Amino acid sequence: MITATKGLRVRRAAAVAVTTGAVLVTGALTAAPAQAVTAPSITAKGGYLMNSATGTTLFTKAADTKRLTASTTKIMTAKVVLSQSNLNLDTKVTIKKEVSDYMVRKGYPSTAHLIVGDKVTVRQLLYGMMLPSGCDAAMALADKFGSGTTVSARTKSFIGKMNTMAKSLGMTNTKFDSFDGISNGTNASTPRDLTKLARSVMKSSTFKTVVKTKSYTAKTITKTGATRTMAAWKNTNALLGWNGTLGIKTGSGTEAKYCLVFAATMNGEQVMGAVLTASSEANRTADVKKLINYGYARIS
């Protein structure tokens, strides 16, 4: 009887050991998905995603193929402005007739509706450029921070500064030929390069504040010294606030199609990336949502 009891105890112990082993094995299997999350399929022709805290690559699709960047170019315009020594964001810039002439010449591209003769601060111009994607604001900034004796010389000089900055950031597959993304034939970058740029410029608290703002109302000074309250500038980035999305910049054009450079943070997980040449705005949004969710899953 005692022997039988002992035998029963031994069998029970063995059963417990086997069960425990099964739990351990199961535990090991259930711990794996963080590493084995299925990479999403995106419709955009190019895409890139990184863990922005570490710089680790999480996803690539033709990440180093050069493509038109459209208004995501304005991220570099902002980077160059914010990198100026002794920058005073409250410096007033008078909107010149050349800005209006440029907008007419380019067929009225996206605009902040700036008015010739108005005095607008550098800070306001950054909002006007990054929220409604104002090409007029971009030109005013390029004219202000370029070097030369004419508007043409100064804007050309500014584009040179954009390319110098690109080289310093290791953007080896990038060439800018405009301050606003309206290409003159050679404006191109890649998803990886644009993400490098984004990671750098998002270190600026001013830039980060601007690009996560959904709406901004500027008060400018007219020729007569009166205050003009501009119509609110609405951010073109419909993803703002979704799942921790903080920005950064949309772009669209006949040839460039739909682009977006994005950043998102949730529960300490930080992701950043870019999609270029999506076939529609809806597809662009769907692609970026997939990448953000995938990034969070990979990091967690």
mmCIF file of N, CA, C and O in Angstrom, residues 38-104:
data_model
loop_
_atom_site.group_PDB
_atom_site.id
_atom_site.type_symbol
_atom_site.label_atom_id
_atom_site.label_comp_id
_atom_site.label_asym_id
_atom_site.label_seq_id
_atom_site.Cartn_x
_atom_site.Cartn_y
_atom_site.Cartn_z
ATOM 1 N N THR A 38 4.245 40.301 -38.470
ATOM 2 C CA THR A 38 4.288 40.293 -39.929
ATOM 3 C C THR A 38 4.402 41.709 -40.484
ATOM 4 O O THR A 38 3.614 42.589 -40.123
ATOM 5 N N ALA A 39 5.381 41.927 -41.335
ATOM 6 C CA ALA A 39 5.568 43.246 -41.943
ATOM 7 C C ALA A 39 4.372 43.564 -42.828
ATOM 8 O O ALA A 39 3.881 42.703 -43.553
ATOM 9 N N PRO A 40 3.883 44.800 -42.777
ATOM 10 C CA PRO A 40 2.706 45.164 -43.567
ATOM 11 C C PRO A 40 3.026 45.310 -45.049
ATOM 12 O O PRO A 40 4.180 45.499 -45.436
ATOM 13 N N SER A 41 1.992 45.237 -45.848
ATOM 14 C CA SER A 41 2.112 45.517 -47.268
ATOM 15 C C SER A 41 1.553 46.923 -47.494
ATOM 16 O O SER A 41 0.433 47.217 -47.076
ATOM 17 N N ILE A 42 2.344 47.803 -48.098
ATOM 18 C CA ILE A 42 1.875 49.171 -48.349
ATOM 19 C C ILE A 42 1.764 49.412 -49.849
ATOM 20 O O ILE A 42 2.481 48.814 -50.646
ATOM 21 N N THR A 43 0.859 50.307 -50.213
ATOM 22 C CA THR A 43 0.628 50.589 -51.640
ATOM 23 C C THR A 43 1.589 51.637 -52.186
ATOM 24 O O THR A 43 1.836 51.677 -53.393
ATOM 25 N N ALA A 44 2.138 52.489 -51.301
ATOM 26 C CA ALA A 44 3.088 53.511 -51.746
ATOM 27 C C ALA A 44 4.293 52.844 -52.391
ATOM 28 O O ALA A 44 4.701 51.747 -51.999
ATOM 29 N N LYS A 45 4.888 53.512 -53.376
ATOM 30 C CA LYS A 45 6.024 52.912 -54.075
ATOM 31 C C LYS A 45 7.278 52.866 -53.212
ATOM 32 O O LYS A 45 8.154 52.032 -53.421
ATOM 33 N N GLY A 46 7.364 53.785 -52.252
ATOM 34 C CA GLY A 46 8.523 53.795 -51.359
ATOM 35 C C GLY A 46 8.089 53.997 -49.927
ATOM 36 O O GLY A 46 7.150 54.753 -49.651
ATOM 37 N N GLY A 47 8.775 53.337 -49.002
ATOM 38 C CA GLY A 47 8.445 53.503 -47.590
ATOM 39 C C GLY A 47 9.617 53.159 -46.692
ATOM 40 O O GLY A 47 10.496 52.372 -47.057
ATOM 41 N N TYR A 48 9.634 53.780 -45.523
ATOM 42 C CA TYR A 48 10.699 53.522 -44.546
ATOM 43 C C TYR A 48 10.150 53.800 -43.153
ATOM 44 O O TYR A 48 9.334 54.709 -42.964
ATOM 45 N N LEU A 49 10.598 53.002 -42.186
ATOM 46 C CA LEU A 49 10.170 53.181 -40.794
ATOM 47 C C LEU A 49 11.348 52.899 -39.886
ATOM 48 O O LEU A 49 12.083 51.928 -40.098
ATOM 49 N N MET A 50 11.521 53.739 -38.878
ATOM 50 C CA MET A 50 12.571 53.500 -37.893
ATOM 51 C C MET A 50 12.043 53.654 -36.471
ATOM 52 O O MET A 50 11.008 54.293 -36.236
ATOM 53 N N ASN A 51 12.752 53.035 -35.544
ATOM 54 C CA ASN A 51 12.582 53.304 -34.125
ATOM 55 C C ASN A 51 13.330 54.613 -33.899
ATOM 56 O O ASN A 51 14.555 54.645 -33.945
ATOM 57 N N SER A 52 12.613 55.704 -33.713
ATOM 58 C CA SER A 52 13.288 57.008 -33.684
ATOM 59 C C SER A 52 14.094 57.235 -32.411
ATOM 60 O O SER A 52 14.940 58.121 -32.366
ATOM 61 N N ALA A 53 13.869 56.418 -31.387
ATOM 62 C CA ALA A 53 14.674 56.540 -30.173
ATOM 63 C C ALA A 53 16.075 55.994 -30.400
ATOM 64 O O ALA A 53 17.060 56.542 -29.901
ATOM 65 N N THR A 54 16.172 54.923 -31.189
ATOM 66 C CA THR A 54 17.460 54.260 -31.391
ATOM 67 C C THR A 54 18.020 54.436 -32.802
ATOM 68 O O THR A 54 19.207 54.208 -33.037
ATOM 69 N N GLY A 55 17.156 54.796 -33.756
ATOM 70 C CA GLY A 55 17.581 54.905 -35.144
ATOM 71 C C GLY A 55 17.550 53.575 -35.882
ATOM 72 O O GLY A 55 17.939 53.494 -37.052
ATOM 73 N N THR A 56 17.070 52.523 -35.209
ATOM 74 C CA THR A 56 17.021 51.188 -35.818
ATOM 75 C C THR A 56 15.963 51.123 -36.918
ATOM 76 O O THR A 56 14.835 51.586 -36.736
ATOM 77 N N THR A 57 16.319 50.534 -38.050
ATOM 78 C CA THR A 57 15.382 50.348 -39.153
ATOM 79 C C THR A 57 14.365 49.267 -38.813
ATOM 80 O O THR A 57 14.739 48.178 -38.356
ATOM 81 N N LEU A 58 13.080 49.551 -39.055
ATOM 82 C CA LEU A 58 12.010 48.581 -38.778
ATOM 83 C C LEU A 58 11.326 48.085 -40.050
ATOM 84 O O LEU A 58 10.761 46.998 -40.069
ATOM 85 N N PHE A 59 11.364 48.889 -41.113
ATOM 86 C CA PHE A 59 10.659 48.523 -42.354
ATOM 87 C C PHE A 59 11.282 49.282 -43.514
ATOM 88 O O PHE A 59 11.617 50.458 -43.384
ATOM 89 N N THR A 60 11.413 48.597 -44.651
ATOM 90 C CA THR A 60 11.862 49.282 -45.871
ATOM 91 C C THR A 60 11.083 48.766 -47.081
ATOM 92 O O THR A 60 10.722 47.593 -47.143
ATOM 93 N N LYS A 61 10.819 49.658 -47.989
ATOM 94 C CA LYS A 61 10.297 49.306 -49.310
ATOM 95 C C LYS A 61 10.860 50.340 -50.286
ATOM 96 O O LYS A 61 10.496 51.514 -50.220
ATOM 97 N N ALA A 62 11.783 49.904 -51.121
ATOM 98 C CA ALA A 62 12.472 50.827 -52.040
ATOM 99 C C ALA A 62 12.891 52.090 -51.285
ATOM 100 O O ALA A 62 12.703 53.212 -51.768
ATOM 101 N N ALA A 63 13.470 51.883 -50.105
ATOM 102 C CA ALA A 63 13.762 52.988 -49.187
ATOM 103 C C ALA A 63 14.836 53.945 -49.691
ATOM 104 O O ALA A 63 14.940 55.072 -49.219
ATOM 105 N N ASP A 64 15.644 53.481 -50.664
ATOM 106 C CA ASP A 64 16.725 54.322 -51.167
ATOM 107 C C ASP A 64 16.544 54.709 -52.635
ATOM 108 O O ASP A 64 17.473 55.186 -53.284
ATOM 109 N N THR A 65 15.330 54.502 -53.130
ATOM 110 C CA THR A 65 15.011 54.898 -54.512
ATOM 111 C C THR A 65 14.561 56.354 -54.521
ATOM 112 O O THR A 65 13.650 56.737 -53.782
ATOM 113 N N LYS A 66 15.195 57.171 -55.362
ATOM 114 C CA LYS A 66 14.870 58.602 -55.413
ATOM 115 C C LYS A 66 13.497 58.835 -56.034
ATOM 116 O O LYS A 66 13.164 58.247 -57.065
ATOM 117 N N ARG A 67 12.729 59.694 -55.380
ATOM 118 C CA ARG A 67 11.399 60.039 -55.883
ATOM 119 C C ARG A 67 11.135 61.530 -55.605
ATOM 120 O O ARG A 67 11.783 62.154 -54.774
ATOM 121 N N LEU A 68 10.145 62.054 -56.300
ATOM 122 C CA LEU A 68 9.723 63.433 -56.036
ATOM 123 C C LEU A 68 9.179 63.534 -54.616
ATOM 124 O O LEU A 68 8.508 62.621 -54.133
ATOM 125 N N THR A 69 9.461 64.648 -53.971
ATOM 126 C CA THR A 69 9.108 64.796 -52.556
ATOM 127 C C THR A 69 7.932 65.743 -52.305
ATOM 128 O O THR A 69 7.423 65.814 -51.187
ATOM 129 N N ALA A 70 7.530 66.492 -53.334
ATOM 130 C CA ALA A 70 6.442 67.466 -53.183
ATOM 131 C C ALA A 70 6.701 68.344 -51.956
ATOM 132 O O ALA A 70 7.840 68.702 -51.679
ATOM 133 N N SER A 71 5.652 68.649 -51.190
ATOM 134 C CA SER A 71 5.796 69.611 -50.089
ATOM 135 C C SER A 71 6.495 69.072 -48.850
ATOM 136 O O SER A 71 6.730 69.834 -47.911
ATOM 137 N N THR A 72 6.866 67.780 -48.843
ATOM 138 C CA THR A 72 7.689 67.312 -47.717
ATOM 139 C C THR A 72 9.046 68.013 -47.754
ATOM 140 O O THR A 72 9.763 68.055 -46.752
ATOM 141 N N THR A 73 9.371 68.603 -48.908
ATOM 142 C CA THR A 73 10.579 69.430 -49.064
ATOM 143 C C THR A 73 10.624 70.532 -48.004
ATOM 144 O O THR A 73 11.699 70.933 -47.546
ATOM 145 N N LYS A 74 9.466 71.029 -47.621
ATOM 146 C CA LYS A 74 9.394 72.151 -46.674
ATOM 147 C C LYS A 74 9.941 71.803 -45.293
ATOM 148 O O LYS A 74 10.251 72.700 -44.503
ATOM 149 N N ILE A 75 10.090 70.511 -45.014
ATOM 150 C CA ILE A 75 10.727 70.106 -43.749
ATOM 151 C C ILE A 75 12.170 70.615 -43.746
ATOM 152 O O ILE A 75 12.657 71.129 -42.739
ATOM 153 N N MET A 76 12.855 70.473 -44.888
ATOM 154 C CA MET A 76 14.229 70.957 -44.970
ATOM 155 C C MET A 76 14.287 72.478 -44.930
ATOM 156 O O MET A 76 15.213 73.053 -44.327
ATOM 157 N N THR A 77 13.319 73.141 -45.532
ATOM 158 C CA THR A 77 13.271 74.610 -45.454
ATOM 159 C C THR A 77 13.203 75.042 -43.993
ATOM 160 O O THR A 77 13.936 75.938 -43.560
ATOM 161 N N ALA A 78 12.349 74.378 -43.224
ATOM 162 C CA ALA A 78 12.232 74.688 -41.788
ATOM 163 C C ALA A 78 13.532 74.367 -41.054
ATOM 164 O O ALA A 78 13.976 75.131 -40.187
ATOM 165 N N LYS A 79 14.167 73.239 -41.392
ATOM 166 C CA LYS A 79 15.418 72.840 -40.738
ATOM 167 C C LYS A 79 16.499 73.889 -40.939
ATOM 168 O O LYS A 79 17.205 74.261 -39.997
ATOM 169 N N VAL A 80 16.622 74.387 -42.168
ATOM 170 C CA VAL A 80 17.646 75.403 -42.456
ATOM 171 C C VAL A 80 17.355 76.687 -41.676
ATOM 172 O O VAL A 80 18.254 77.278 -41.078
ATOM 173 N N VAL A 81 16.095 77.106 -41.660
ATOM 174 C CA VAL A 81 15.723 78.324 -40.919
ATOM 175 C C VAL A 81 16.044 78.161 -39.431
ATOM 176 O O VAL A 81 16.672 79.030 -38.815
ATOM 177 N N LEU A 82 15.631 77.037 -38.864
ATOM 178 C CA LEU A 82 15.808 76.822 -37.417
ATOM 179 C C LEU A 82 17.264 76.590 -37.027
ATOM 180 O O LEU A 82 17.604 76.646 -35.848
ATOM 181 N N SER A 83 18.121 76.341 -38.027
ATOM 182 C CA SER A 83 19.547 76.127 -37.754
ATOM 183 C C SER A 83 20.357 77.422 -37.828
ATOM 184 O O SER A 83 21.570 77.407 -37.596
ATOM 185 N N GLN A 84 19.703 78.542 -38.163
ATOM 186 C CA GLN A 84 20.415 79.820 -38.254
ATOM 187 C C GLN A 84 20.919 80.239 -36.879
ATOM 188 O O GLN A 84 20.213 80.098 -35.880
ATOM 189 N N SER A 85 22.142 80.776 -36.851
ATOM 190 C CA SER A 85 22.681 81.232 -35.560
ATOM 191 C C SER A 85 21.955 82.499 -35.122
ATOM 192 O O SER A 85 21.566 83.328 -35.943
ATOM 193 N N ASN A 86 21.769 82.611 -33.834
ATOM 194 C CA ASN A 86 21.086 83.772 -33.228
ATOM 195 C C ASN A 86 19.711 84.024 -33.842
ATOM 196 O O ASN A 86 19.304 85.170 -34.046
ATOM 197 N N LEU A 87 18.987 82.956 -34.130
ATOM 198 C CA LEU A 87 17.661 83.093 -34.737
ATOM 199 C C LEU A 87 16.675 83.732 -33.761
ATOM 200 O O LEU A 87 16.565 83.311 -32.610
ATOM 201 N N ASN A 88 15.981 84.751 -34.242
ATOM 202 C CA ASN A 88 14.905 85.375 -33.457
ATOM 203 C C ASN A 88 13.594 85.081 -34.169
ATOM 204 O O ASN A 88 13.318 85.631 -35.239
ATOM 205 N N LEU A 89 12.785 84.215 -33.586
ATOM 206 C CA LEU A 89 11.525 83.795 -34.212
ATOM 207 C C LEU A 89 10.511 84.920 -34.314
ATOM 208 O O LEU A 89 9.539 84.822 -35.065
ATOM 209 N N ASP A 90 10.748 85.993 -33.554
ATOM 210 C CA ASP A 90 9.808 87.122 -33.584
ATOM 211 C C ASP A 90 10.236 88.225 -34.553
ATOM 212 O O ASP A 90 9.587 89.278 -34.641
ATOM 213 N N THR A 91 11.318 87.988 -35.295
ATOM 214 C CA THR A 91 11.739 88.943 -36.328
ATOM 215 C C THR A 91 10.631 89.069 -37.373
ATOM 216 O O THR A 91 10.065 88.068 -37.819
ATOM 217 N N LYS A 92 10.316 90.303 -37.744
ATOM 218 C CA LYS A 92 9.242 90.533 -38.719
ATOM 219 C C LYS A 92 9.796 90.543 -40.145
ATOM 220 O O LYS A 92 10.839 91.132 -40.413
ATOM 221 N N VAL A 93 9.081 89.888 -41.034
ATOM 222 C CA VAL A 93 9.446 89.802 -42.440
ATOM 223 C C VAL A 93 8.330 90.457 -43.256
ATOM 224 O O VAL A 93 7.157 90.095 -43.098
ATOM 225 N N THR A 94 8.675 91.431 -44.087
ATOM 226 C CA THR A 94 7.670 92.082 -44.931
ATOM 227 C C THR A 94 7.454 91.248 -46.194
ATOM 228 O O THR A 94 8.416 90.895 -46.884
ATOM 229 N N ILE A 95 6.203 90.929 -46.476
ATOM 230 C CA ILE A 95 5.877 90.119 -47.656
ATOM 231 C C ILE A 95 6.016 90.977 -48.906
ATOM 232 O O ILE A 95 5.372 92.007 -49.054
ATOM 233 N N LYS A 96 6.883 90.532 -49.813
ATOM 234 C CA LYS A 96 7.207 91.303 -51.016
ATOM 235 C C LYS A 96 6.299 90.930 -52.189
ATOM 236 O O LYS A 96 5.732 89.839 -52.228
ATOM 237 N N LYS A 97 6.243 91.843 -53.156
ATOM 238 C CA LYS A 97 5.449 91.595 -54.367
ATOM 239 C C LYS A 97 5.979 90.358 -55.118
ATOM 240 O O LYS A 97 5.214 89.630 -55.748
ATOM 241 N N GLU A 98 7.291 90.134 -55.017
ATOM 242 C CA GLU A 98 7.877 88.967 -55.690
ATOM 243 C C GLU A 98 7.254 87.659 -55.213
ATOM 244 O O GLU A 98 7.171 86.685 -55.970
ATOM 245 N N VAL A 99 6.813 87.625 -53.951
ATOM 246 C CA VAL A 99 6.169 86.423 -53.418
ATOM 247 C C VAL A 99 4.834 86.202 -54.124
ATOM 248 O O VAL A 99 4.510 85.094 -54.568
ATOM 249 N N SER A 100 4.068 87.264 -54.247
ATOM 250 C CA SER A 100 2.786 87.190 -54.947
ATOM 251 C C SER A 100 2.992 86.812 -56.421
ATOM 252 O O SER A 100 2.270 85.973 -56.965
ATOM 253 N N ASP A 101 4.000 87.427 -57.047
ATOM 254 C CA ASP A 101 4.294 87.131 -58.459
ATOM 255 C C ASP A 101 4.649 85.654 -58.636
ATOM 256 O O ASP A 101 4.246 85.019 -59.621
ATOM 257 N N TYR A 102 5.409 85.120 -57.682
ATOM 258 C CA TYR A 102 5.810 83.709 -57.737
ATOM 259 C C TYR A 102 4.580 82.801 -57.668
ATOM 260 O O TYR A 102 4.467 81.836 -58.445
ATOM 261 N N MET A 103 3.656 83.120 -56.793
ATOM 262 C CA MET A 103 2.452 82.295 -56.636
ATOM 263 C C MET A 103 1.610 82.309 -57.918
ATOM 264 O O MET A 103 1.065 81.293 -58.332
ATOM 265 N N VAL A 104 1.546 83.468 -58.544
ATOM 266 C CA VAL A 104 0.802 83.575 -59.811
ATOM 267 C C VAL A 104 1.505 82.752 -60.889
ATOM 268 O O VAL A 104 0.880 81.988 -61.626
#
